[in-house]
CSV table of C-alpha atoms in Angstrom, one decimal:
chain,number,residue,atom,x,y,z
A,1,UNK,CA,-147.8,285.2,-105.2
A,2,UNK,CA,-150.2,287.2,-107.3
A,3,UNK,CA,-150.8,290.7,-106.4
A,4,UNK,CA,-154.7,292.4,-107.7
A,5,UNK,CA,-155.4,295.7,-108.7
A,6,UNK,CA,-158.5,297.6,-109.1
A,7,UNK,CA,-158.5,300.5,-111.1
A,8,UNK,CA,-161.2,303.0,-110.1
A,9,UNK,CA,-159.7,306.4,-111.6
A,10,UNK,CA,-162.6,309.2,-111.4
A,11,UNK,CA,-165.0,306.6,-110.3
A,12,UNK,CA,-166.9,306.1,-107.5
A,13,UNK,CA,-166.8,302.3,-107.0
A,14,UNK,CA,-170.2,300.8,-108.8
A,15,UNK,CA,-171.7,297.6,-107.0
A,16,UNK,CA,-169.8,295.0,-109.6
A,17,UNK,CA,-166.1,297.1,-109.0
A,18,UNK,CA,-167.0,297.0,-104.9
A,19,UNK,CA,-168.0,293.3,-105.4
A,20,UNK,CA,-164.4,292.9,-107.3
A,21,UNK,CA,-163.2,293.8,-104.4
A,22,UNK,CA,-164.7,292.1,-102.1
A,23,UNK,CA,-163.1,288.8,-104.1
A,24,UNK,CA,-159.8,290.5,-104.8
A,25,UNK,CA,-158.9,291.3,-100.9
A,26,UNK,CA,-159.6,287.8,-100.2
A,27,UNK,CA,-155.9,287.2,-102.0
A,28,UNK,CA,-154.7,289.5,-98.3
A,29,UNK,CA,-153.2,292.4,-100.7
A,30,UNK,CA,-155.5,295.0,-103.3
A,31,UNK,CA,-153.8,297.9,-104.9
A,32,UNK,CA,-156.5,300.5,-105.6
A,33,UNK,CA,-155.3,303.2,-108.6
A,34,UNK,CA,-156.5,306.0,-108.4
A,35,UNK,CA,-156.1,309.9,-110.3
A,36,UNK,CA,-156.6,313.3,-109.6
A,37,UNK,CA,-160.3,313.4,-110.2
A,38,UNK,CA,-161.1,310.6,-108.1
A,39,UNK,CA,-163.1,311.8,-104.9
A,40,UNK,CA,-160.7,310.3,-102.2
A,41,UNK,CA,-163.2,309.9,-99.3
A,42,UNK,CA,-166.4,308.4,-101.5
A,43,UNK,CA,-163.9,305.8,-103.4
A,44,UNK,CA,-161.4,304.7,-100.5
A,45,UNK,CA,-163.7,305.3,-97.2
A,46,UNK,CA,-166.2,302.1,-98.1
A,47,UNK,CA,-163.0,299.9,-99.3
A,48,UNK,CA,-160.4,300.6,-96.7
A,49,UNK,CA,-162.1,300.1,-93.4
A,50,UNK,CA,-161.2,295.8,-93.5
A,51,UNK,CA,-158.8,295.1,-91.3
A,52,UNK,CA,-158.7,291.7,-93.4
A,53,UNK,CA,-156.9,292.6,-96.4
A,54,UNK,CA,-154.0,295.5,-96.8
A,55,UNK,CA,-154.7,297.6,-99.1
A,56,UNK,CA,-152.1,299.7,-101.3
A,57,UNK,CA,-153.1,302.7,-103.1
A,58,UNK,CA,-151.3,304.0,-106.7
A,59,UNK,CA,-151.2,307.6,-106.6
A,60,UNK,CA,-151.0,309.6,-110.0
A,61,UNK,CA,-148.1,312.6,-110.5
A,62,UNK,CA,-148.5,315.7,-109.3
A,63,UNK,CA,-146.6,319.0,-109.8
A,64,UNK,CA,-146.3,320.3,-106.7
A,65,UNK,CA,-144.6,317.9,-103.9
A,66,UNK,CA,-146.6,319.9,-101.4
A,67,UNK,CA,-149.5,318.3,-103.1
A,68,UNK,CA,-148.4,314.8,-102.8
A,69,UNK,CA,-147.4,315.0,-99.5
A,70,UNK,CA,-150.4,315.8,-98.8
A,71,UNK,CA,-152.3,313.7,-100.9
A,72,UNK,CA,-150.0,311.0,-99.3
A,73,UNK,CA,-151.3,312.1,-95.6
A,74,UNK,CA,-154.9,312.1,-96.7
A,75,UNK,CA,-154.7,308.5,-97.9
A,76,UNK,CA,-153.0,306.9,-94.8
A,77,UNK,CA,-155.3,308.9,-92.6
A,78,UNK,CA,-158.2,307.1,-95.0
A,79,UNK,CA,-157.4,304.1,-93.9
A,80,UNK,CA,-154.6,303.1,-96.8
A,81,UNK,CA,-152.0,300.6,-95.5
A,82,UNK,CA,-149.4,301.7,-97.9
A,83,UNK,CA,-149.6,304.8,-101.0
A,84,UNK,CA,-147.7,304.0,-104.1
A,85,UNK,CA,-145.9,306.6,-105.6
A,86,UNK,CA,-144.9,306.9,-109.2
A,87,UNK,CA,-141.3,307.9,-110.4
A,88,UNK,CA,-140.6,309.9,-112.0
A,89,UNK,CA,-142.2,312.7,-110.5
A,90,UNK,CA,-142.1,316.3,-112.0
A,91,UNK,CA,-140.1,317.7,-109.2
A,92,UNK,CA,-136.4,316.7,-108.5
A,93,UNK,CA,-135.2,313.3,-106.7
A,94,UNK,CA,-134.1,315.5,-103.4
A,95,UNK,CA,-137.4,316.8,-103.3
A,96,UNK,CA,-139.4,313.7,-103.3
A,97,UNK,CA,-136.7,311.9,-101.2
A,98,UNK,CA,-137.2,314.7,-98.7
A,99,UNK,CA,-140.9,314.5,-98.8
A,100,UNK,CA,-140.8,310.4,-98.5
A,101,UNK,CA,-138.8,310.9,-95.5
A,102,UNK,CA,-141.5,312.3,-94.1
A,103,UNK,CA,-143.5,309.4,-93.2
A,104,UNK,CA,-142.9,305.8,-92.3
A,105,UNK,CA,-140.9,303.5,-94.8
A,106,UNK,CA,-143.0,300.5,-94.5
A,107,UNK,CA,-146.0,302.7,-95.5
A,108,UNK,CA,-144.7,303.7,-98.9
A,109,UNK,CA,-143.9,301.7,-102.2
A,110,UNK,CA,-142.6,303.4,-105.4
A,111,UNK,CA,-143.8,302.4,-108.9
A,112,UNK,CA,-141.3,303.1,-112.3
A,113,UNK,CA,-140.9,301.6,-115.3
A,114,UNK,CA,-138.4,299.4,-116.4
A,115,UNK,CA,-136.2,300.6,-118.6
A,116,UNK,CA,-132.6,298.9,-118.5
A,117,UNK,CA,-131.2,297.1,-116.2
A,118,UNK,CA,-128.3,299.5,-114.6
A,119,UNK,CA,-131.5,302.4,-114.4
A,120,UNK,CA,-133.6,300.4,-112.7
A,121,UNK,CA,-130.5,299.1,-110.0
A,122,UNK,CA,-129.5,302.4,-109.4
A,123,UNK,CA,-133.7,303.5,-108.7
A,124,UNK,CA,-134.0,300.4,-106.3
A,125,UNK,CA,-130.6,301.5,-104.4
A,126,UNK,CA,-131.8,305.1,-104.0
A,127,UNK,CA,-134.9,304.5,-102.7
A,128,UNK,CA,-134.1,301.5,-100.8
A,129,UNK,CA,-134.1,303.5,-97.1
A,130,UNK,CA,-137.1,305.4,-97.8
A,131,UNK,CA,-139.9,302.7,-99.2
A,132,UNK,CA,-141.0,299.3,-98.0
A,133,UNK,CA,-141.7,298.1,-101.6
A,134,UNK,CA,-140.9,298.5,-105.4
A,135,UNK,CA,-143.9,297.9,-108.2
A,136,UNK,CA,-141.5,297.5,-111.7
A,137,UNK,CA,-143.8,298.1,-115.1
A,138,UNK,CA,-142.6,296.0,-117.4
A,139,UNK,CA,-143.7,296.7,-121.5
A,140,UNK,CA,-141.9,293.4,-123.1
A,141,UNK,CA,-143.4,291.6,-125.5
A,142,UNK,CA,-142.2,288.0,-124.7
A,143,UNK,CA,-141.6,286.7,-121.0
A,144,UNK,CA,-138.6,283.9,-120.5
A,145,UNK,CA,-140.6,282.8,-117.7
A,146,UNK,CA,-143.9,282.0,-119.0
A,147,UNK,CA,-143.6,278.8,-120.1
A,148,UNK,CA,-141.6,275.7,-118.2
A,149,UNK,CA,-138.7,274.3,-120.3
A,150,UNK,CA,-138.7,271.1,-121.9
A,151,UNK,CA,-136.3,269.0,-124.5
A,152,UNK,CA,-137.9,271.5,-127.4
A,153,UNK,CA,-136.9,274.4,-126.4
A,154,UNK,CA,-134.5,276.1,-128.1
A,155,UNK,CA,-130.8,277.4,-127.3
A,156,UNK,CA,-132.1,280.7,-127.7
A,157,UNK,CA,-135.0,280.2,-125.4
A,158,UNK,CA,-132.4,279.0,-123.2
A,159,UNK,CA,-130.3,281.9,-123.6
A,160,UNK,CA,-133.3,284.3,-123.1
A,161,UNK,CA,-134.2,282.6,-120.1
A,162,UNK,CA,-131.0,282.6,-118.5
A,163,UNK,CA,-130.2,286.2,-118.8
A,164,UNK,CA,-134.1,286.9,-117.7
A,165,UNK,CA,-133.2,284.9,-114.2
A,166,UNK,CA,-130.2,287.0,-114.0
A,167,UNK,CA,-131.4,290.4,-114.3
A,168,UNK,CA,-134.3,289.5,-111.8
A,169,UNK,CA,-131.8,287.9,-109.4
A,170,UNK,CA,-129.6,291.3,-108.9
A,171,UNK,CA,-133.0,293.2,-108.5
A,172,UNK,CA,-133.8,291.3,-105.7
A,173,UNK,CA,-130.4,291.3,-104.2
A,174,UNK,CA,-130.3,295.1,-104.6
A,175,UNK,CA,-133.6,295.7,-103.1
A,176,UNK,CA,-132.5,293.6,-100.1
A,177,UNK,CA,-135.7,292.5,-98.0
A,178,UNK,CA,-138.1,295.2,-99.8
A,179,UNK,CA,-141.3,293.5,-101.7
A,180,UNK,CA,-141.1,293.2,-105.3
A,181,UNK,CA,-144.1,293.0,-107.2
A,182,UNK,CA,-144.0,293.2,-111.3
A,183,UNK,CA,-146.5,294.2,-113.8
A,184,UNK,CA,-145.7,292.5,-117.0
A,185,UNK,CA,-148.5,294.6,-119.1
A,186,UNK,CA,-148.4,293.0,-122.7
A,187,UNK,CA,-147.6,289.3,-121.2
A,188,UNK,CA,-150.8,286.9,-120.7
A,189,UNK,CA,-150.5,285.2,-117.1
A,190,UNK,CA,-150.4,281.3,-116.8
A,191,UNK,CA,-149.6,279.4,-113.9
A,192,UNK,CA,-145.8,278.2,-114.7
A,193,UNK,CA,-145.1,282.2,-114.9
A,194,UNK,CA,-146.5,282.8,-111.6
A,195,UNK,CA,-144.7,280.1,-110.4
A,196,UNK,CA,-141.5,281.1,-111.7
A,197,UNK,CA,-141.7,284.5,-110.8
A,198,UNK,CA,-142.6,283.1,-106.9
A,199,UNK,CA,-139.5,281.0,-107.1
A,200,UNK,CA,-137.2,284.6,-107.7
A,201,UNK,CA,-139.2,286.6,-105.0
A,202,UNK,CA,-141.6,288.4,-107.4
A,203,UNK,CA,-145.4,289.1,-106.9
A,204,UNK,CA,-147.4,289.4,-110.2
A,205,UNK,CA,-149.2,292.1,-110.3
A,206,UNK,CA,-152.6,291.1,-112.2
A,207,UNK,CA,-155.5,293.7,-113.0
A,208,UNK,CA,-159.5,292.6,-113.9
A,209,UNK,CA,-158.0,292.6,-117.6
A,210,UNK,CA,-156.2,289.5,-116.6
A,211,UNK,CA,-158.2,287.9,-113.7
A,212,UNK,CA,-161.1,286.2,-113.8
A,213,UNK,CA,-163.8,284.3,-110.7
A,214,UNK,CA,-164.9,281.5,-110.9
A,215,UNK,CA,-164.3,279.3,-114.2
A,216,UNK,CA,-164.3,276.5,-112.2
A,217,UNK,CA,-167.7,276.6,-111.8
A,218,UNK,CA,-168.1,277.4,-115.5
A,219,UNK,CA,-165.9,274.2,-116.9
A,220,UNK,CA,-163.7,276.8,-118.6
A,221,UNK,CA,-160.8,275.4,-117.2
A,222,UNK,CA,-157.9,277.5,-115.7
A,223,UNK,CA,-157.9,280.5,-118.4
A,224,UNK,CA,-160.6,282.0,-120.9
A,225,UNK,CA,-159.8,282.8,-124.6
A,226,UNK,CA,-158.9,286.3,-123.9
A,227,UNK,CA,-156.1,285.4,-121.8
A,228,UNK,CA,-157.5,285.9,-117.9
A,229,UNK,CA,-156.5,283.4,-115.6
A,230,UNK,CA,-159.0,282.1,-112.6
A,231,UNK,CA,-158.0,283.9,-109.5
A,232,UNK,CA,-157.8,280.6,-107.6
A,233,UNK,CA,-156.1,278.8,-109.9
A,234,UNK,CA,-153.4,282.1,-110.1
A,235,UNK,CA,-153.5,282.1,-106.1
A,236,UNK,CA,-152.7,278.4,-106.2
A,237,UNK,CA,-149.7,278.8,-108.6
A,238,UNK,CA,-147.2,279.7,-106.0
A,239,UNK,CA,-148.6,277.0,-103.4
A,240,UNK,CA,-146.0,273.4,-103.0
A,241,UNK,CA,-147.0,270.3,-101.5
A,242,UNK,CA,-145.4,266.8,-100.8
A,243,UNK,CA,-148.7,265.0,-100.9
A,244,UNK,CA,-149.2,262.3,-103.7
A,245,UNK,CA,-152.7,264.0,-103.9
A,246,UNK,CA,-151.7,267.5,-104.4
A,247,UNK,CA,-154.1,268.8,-101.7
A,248,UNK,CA,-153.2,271.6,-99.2
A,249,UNK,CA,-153.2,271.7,-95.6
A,250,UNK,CA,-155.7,274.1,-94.9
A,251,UNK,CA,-156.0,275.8,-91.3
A,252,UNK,CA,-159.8,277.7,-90.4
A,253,UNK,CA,-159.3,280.1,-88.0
A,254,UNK,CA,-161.9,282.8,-87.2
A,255,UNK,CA,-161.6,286.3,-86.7
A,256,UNK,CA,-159.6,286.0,-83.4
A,257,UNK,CA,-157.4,283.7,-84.6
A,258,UNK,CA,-158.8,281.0,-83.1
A,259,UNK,CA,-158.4,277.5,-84.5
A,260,UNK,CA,-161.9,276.2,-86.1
A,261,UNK,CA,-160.7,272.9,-88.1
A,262,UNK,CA,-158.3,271.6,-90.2
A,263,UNK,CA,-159.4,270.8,-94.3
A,264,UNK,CA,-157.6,270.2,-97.3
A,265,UNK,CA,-157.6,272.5,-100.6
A,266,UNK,CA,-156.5,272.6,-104.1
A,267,UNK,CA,-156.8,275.1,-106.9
A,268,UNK,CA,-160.4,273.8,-107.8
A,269,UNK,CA,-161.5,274.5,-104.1
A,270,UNK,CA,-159.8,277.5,-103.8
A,271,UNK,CA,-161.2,278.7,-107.3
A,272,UNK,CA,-164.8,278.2,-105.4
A,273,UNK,CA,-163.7,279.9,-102.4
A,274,UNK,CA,-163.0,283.0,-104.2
A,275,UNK,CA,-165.7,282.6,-106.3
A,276,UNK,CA,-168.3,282.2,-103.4
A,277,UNK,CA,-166.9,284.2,-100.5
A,278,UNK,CA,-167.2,281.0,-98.5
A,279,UNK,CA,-165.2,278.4,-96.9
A,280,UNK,CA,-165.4,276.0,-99.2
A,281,UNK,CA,-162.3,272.7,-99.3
A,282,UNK,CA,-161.4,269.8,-101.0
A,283,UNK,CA,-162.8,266.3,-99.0
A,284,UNK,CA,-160.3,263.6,-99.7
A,285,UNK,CA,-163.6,261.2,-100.1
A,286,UNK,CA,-166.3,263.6,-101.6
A,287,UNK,CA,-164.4,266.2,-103.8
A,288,UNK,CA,-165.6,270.3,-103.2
A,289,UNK,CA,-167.3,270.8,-99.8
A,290,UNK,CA,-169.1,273.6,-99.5
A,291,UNK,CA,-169.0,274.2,-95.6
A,292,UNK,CA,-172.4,274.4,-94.0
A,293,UNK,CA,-174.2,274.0,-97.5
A,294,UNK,CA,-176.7,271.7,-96.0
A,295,UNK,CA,-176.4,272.8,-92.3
A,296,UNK,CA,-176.6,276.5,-92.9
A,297,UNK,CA,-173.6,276.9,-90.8
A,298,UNK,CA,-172.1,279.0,-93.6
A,299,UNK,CA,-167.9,280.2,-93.5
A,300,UNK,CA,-168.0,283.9,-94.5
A,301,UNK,CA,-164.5,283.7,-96.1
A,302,UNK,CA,-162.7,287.1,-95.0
A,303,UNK,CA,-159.2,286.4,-96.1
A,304,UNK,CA,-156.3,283.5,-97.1
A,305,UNK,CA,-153.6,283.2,-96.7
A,306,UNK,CA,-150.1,280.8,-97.1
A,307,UNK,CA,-147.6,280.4,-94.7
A,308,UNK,CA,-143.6,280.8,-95.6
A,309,UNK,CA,-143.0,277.6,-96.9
A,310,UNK,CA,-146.4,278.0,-98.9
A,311,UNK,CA,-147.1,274.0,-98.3
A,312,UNK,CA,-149.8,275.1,-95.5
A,313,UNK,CA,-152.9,278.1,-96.4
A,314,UNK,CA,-155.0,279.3,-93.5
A,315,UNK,CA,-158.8,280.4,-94.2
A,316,UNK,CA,-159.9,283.8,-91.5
A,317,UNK,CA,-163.7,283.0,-91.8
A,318,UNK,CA,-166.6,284.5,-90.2
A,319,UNK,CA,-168.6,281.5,-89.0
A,320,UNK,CA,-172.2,281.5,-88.9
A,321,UNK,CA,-174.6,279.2,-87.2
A,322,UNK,CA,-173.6,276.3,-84.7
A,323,UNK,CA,-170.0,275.6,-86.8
A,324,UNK,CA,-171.0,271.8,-87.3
């Protein structure tokens, strides 16, 4: 699955970054970054109260571990579901382990670069008791898994590919049952790499530099000329179905849980869903329908998400009017 971020270092959120949001949390997970001039309660207060989406928070390095403890404290109490914490810090692995052990694993994820592969086993295996999840930078210049293969690819490509699969493979058997979620910073996102990366238990971790709303809407198909990919279309990437029509099963609950309907989506529907901020699904007869577009009976879309098989999404929607 994808994973967004929102970067409001020293910022307080403007209207368009708070709007980014809004869209971005729909995906269930945003992982705010954050430094040490950012004021904590006017940037995370108005973002963190939605008991809709779970948000993570990336935490810069500090030089005293007294300070990021309590930085750490300051954040949960905020209203953060999880603080990420970045490794190396300038203080000594006992220190922070000690200091990590100090609050609940599944509230903590730690952040590092990759480097090589033994570095980055023996990190996950350290940290393994004391986090809930591991966010893995990753600065290469050419990912294996970006493209599907076909009869032109190369033996090389082959090669590449194989060894990629590998070295994700023990990661994941390392960290056990911990979420992994990887930022490949110079790679452009497309669809077959998201789906890939689903397939070996990785969440891509995608920034506003590499998402885009609504294109869709625009006719720009699934990714501009810059290299952003349509955050529906990148939400849609991990999603399977058996259905000659490629639609999914879509369950609308509201905000109790309770059962409202049963639709159908695809990435075109959910592209508009995100877009809008509404329930809006795919009619097997009528293409997009935009739910309550003519009867006012509008779906506030709050949140999707995909069950564990990922061949069935459920809408949470705030439903206005009669619900006819």
């Amino acid at each position: 699955m994808i994973f967004p971020k929102l970067n409001l270092c020293g910022n307080n959120p403007s209207k368009d970054e708070i709007s980014l949001y809004k869209t971005y949390s729909l995906a269930g997970s945003v992982l705010i970054e954050i430094d040490k001039d950012t004021p904590v309660k006017e940037v995370l207060n108005p973002l963190l109260i939605s008991k809709f989406s779970t948000n993570w928070v990336q935490l810069p390095k500090y030089d005293s571990a007294d300070e990021l403890s309590d930085v750490m404290l300051n954040i949960l109490d905020s209203g953060a579901s999880k603080v990420v914490i970045s490794y190396p810090q300038p203080f000594s692995n006992d220190i922070l382990i000690k200091k990590l052990s100090q609050f609940p694993g599944d509230r903590l994820t730690l952040l590092f670069n990759y480097k090589n592969q033994k570095e980055t086993l023996d990190i996950i295996n350290q940290f393994n008791p004391y986090v809930h999840a591991f966010i893995i930078n990753s600065n290469i210049d050419v990912c294996p898994l970006a493209k599907s293969t076909n009869k032109s690819t190369s033996q090389k490509e082959n090669f590449e590919r194989e060894i990629y699969i590998k070295e994700l493979t023990q990661i994941h058997a390392i960290a056990k049952k911990h979420k992994l979620i990887i930022d490949l910073k110079k790679i452009s996102p497309t669809c077959q790499l998201i789906t890939n990366l689903d397939e070996l238990s990785f969440n891509l971790l995608l920034g506003s530099d590499k998402l885009a709303i609504g294109l869709y809407k625009n006719n720009k198909g699934d990714v501009t000329e810059d290299g952003k990919i349509d955050i529906g279309v990148a939400y849609s990437a991990s999603l399977i179905t058996d259905r000659p029509d490629n639609l999914h099963s879509t369950v609308v609950v509201d905000e109790q849980g309770v059962a409202l309907g049963l639709a159908y989506s695809d990435a075109e529907s959910i592209s508009e869903a995100f877009r809008t901020r509404q329930g809006v699904y795919k009619s097997r007869s009528r293409g997009l329908w935009y739910k309550g577009l003519t009867s006012n009976s509008v779906q506030q879309l709050l949140r999707i998400d995909a069950d564990c098989d990922k061949d069935t999404i459920r809408f949470t929607v705030h439903q206005t009017g009669t619900g006819n």
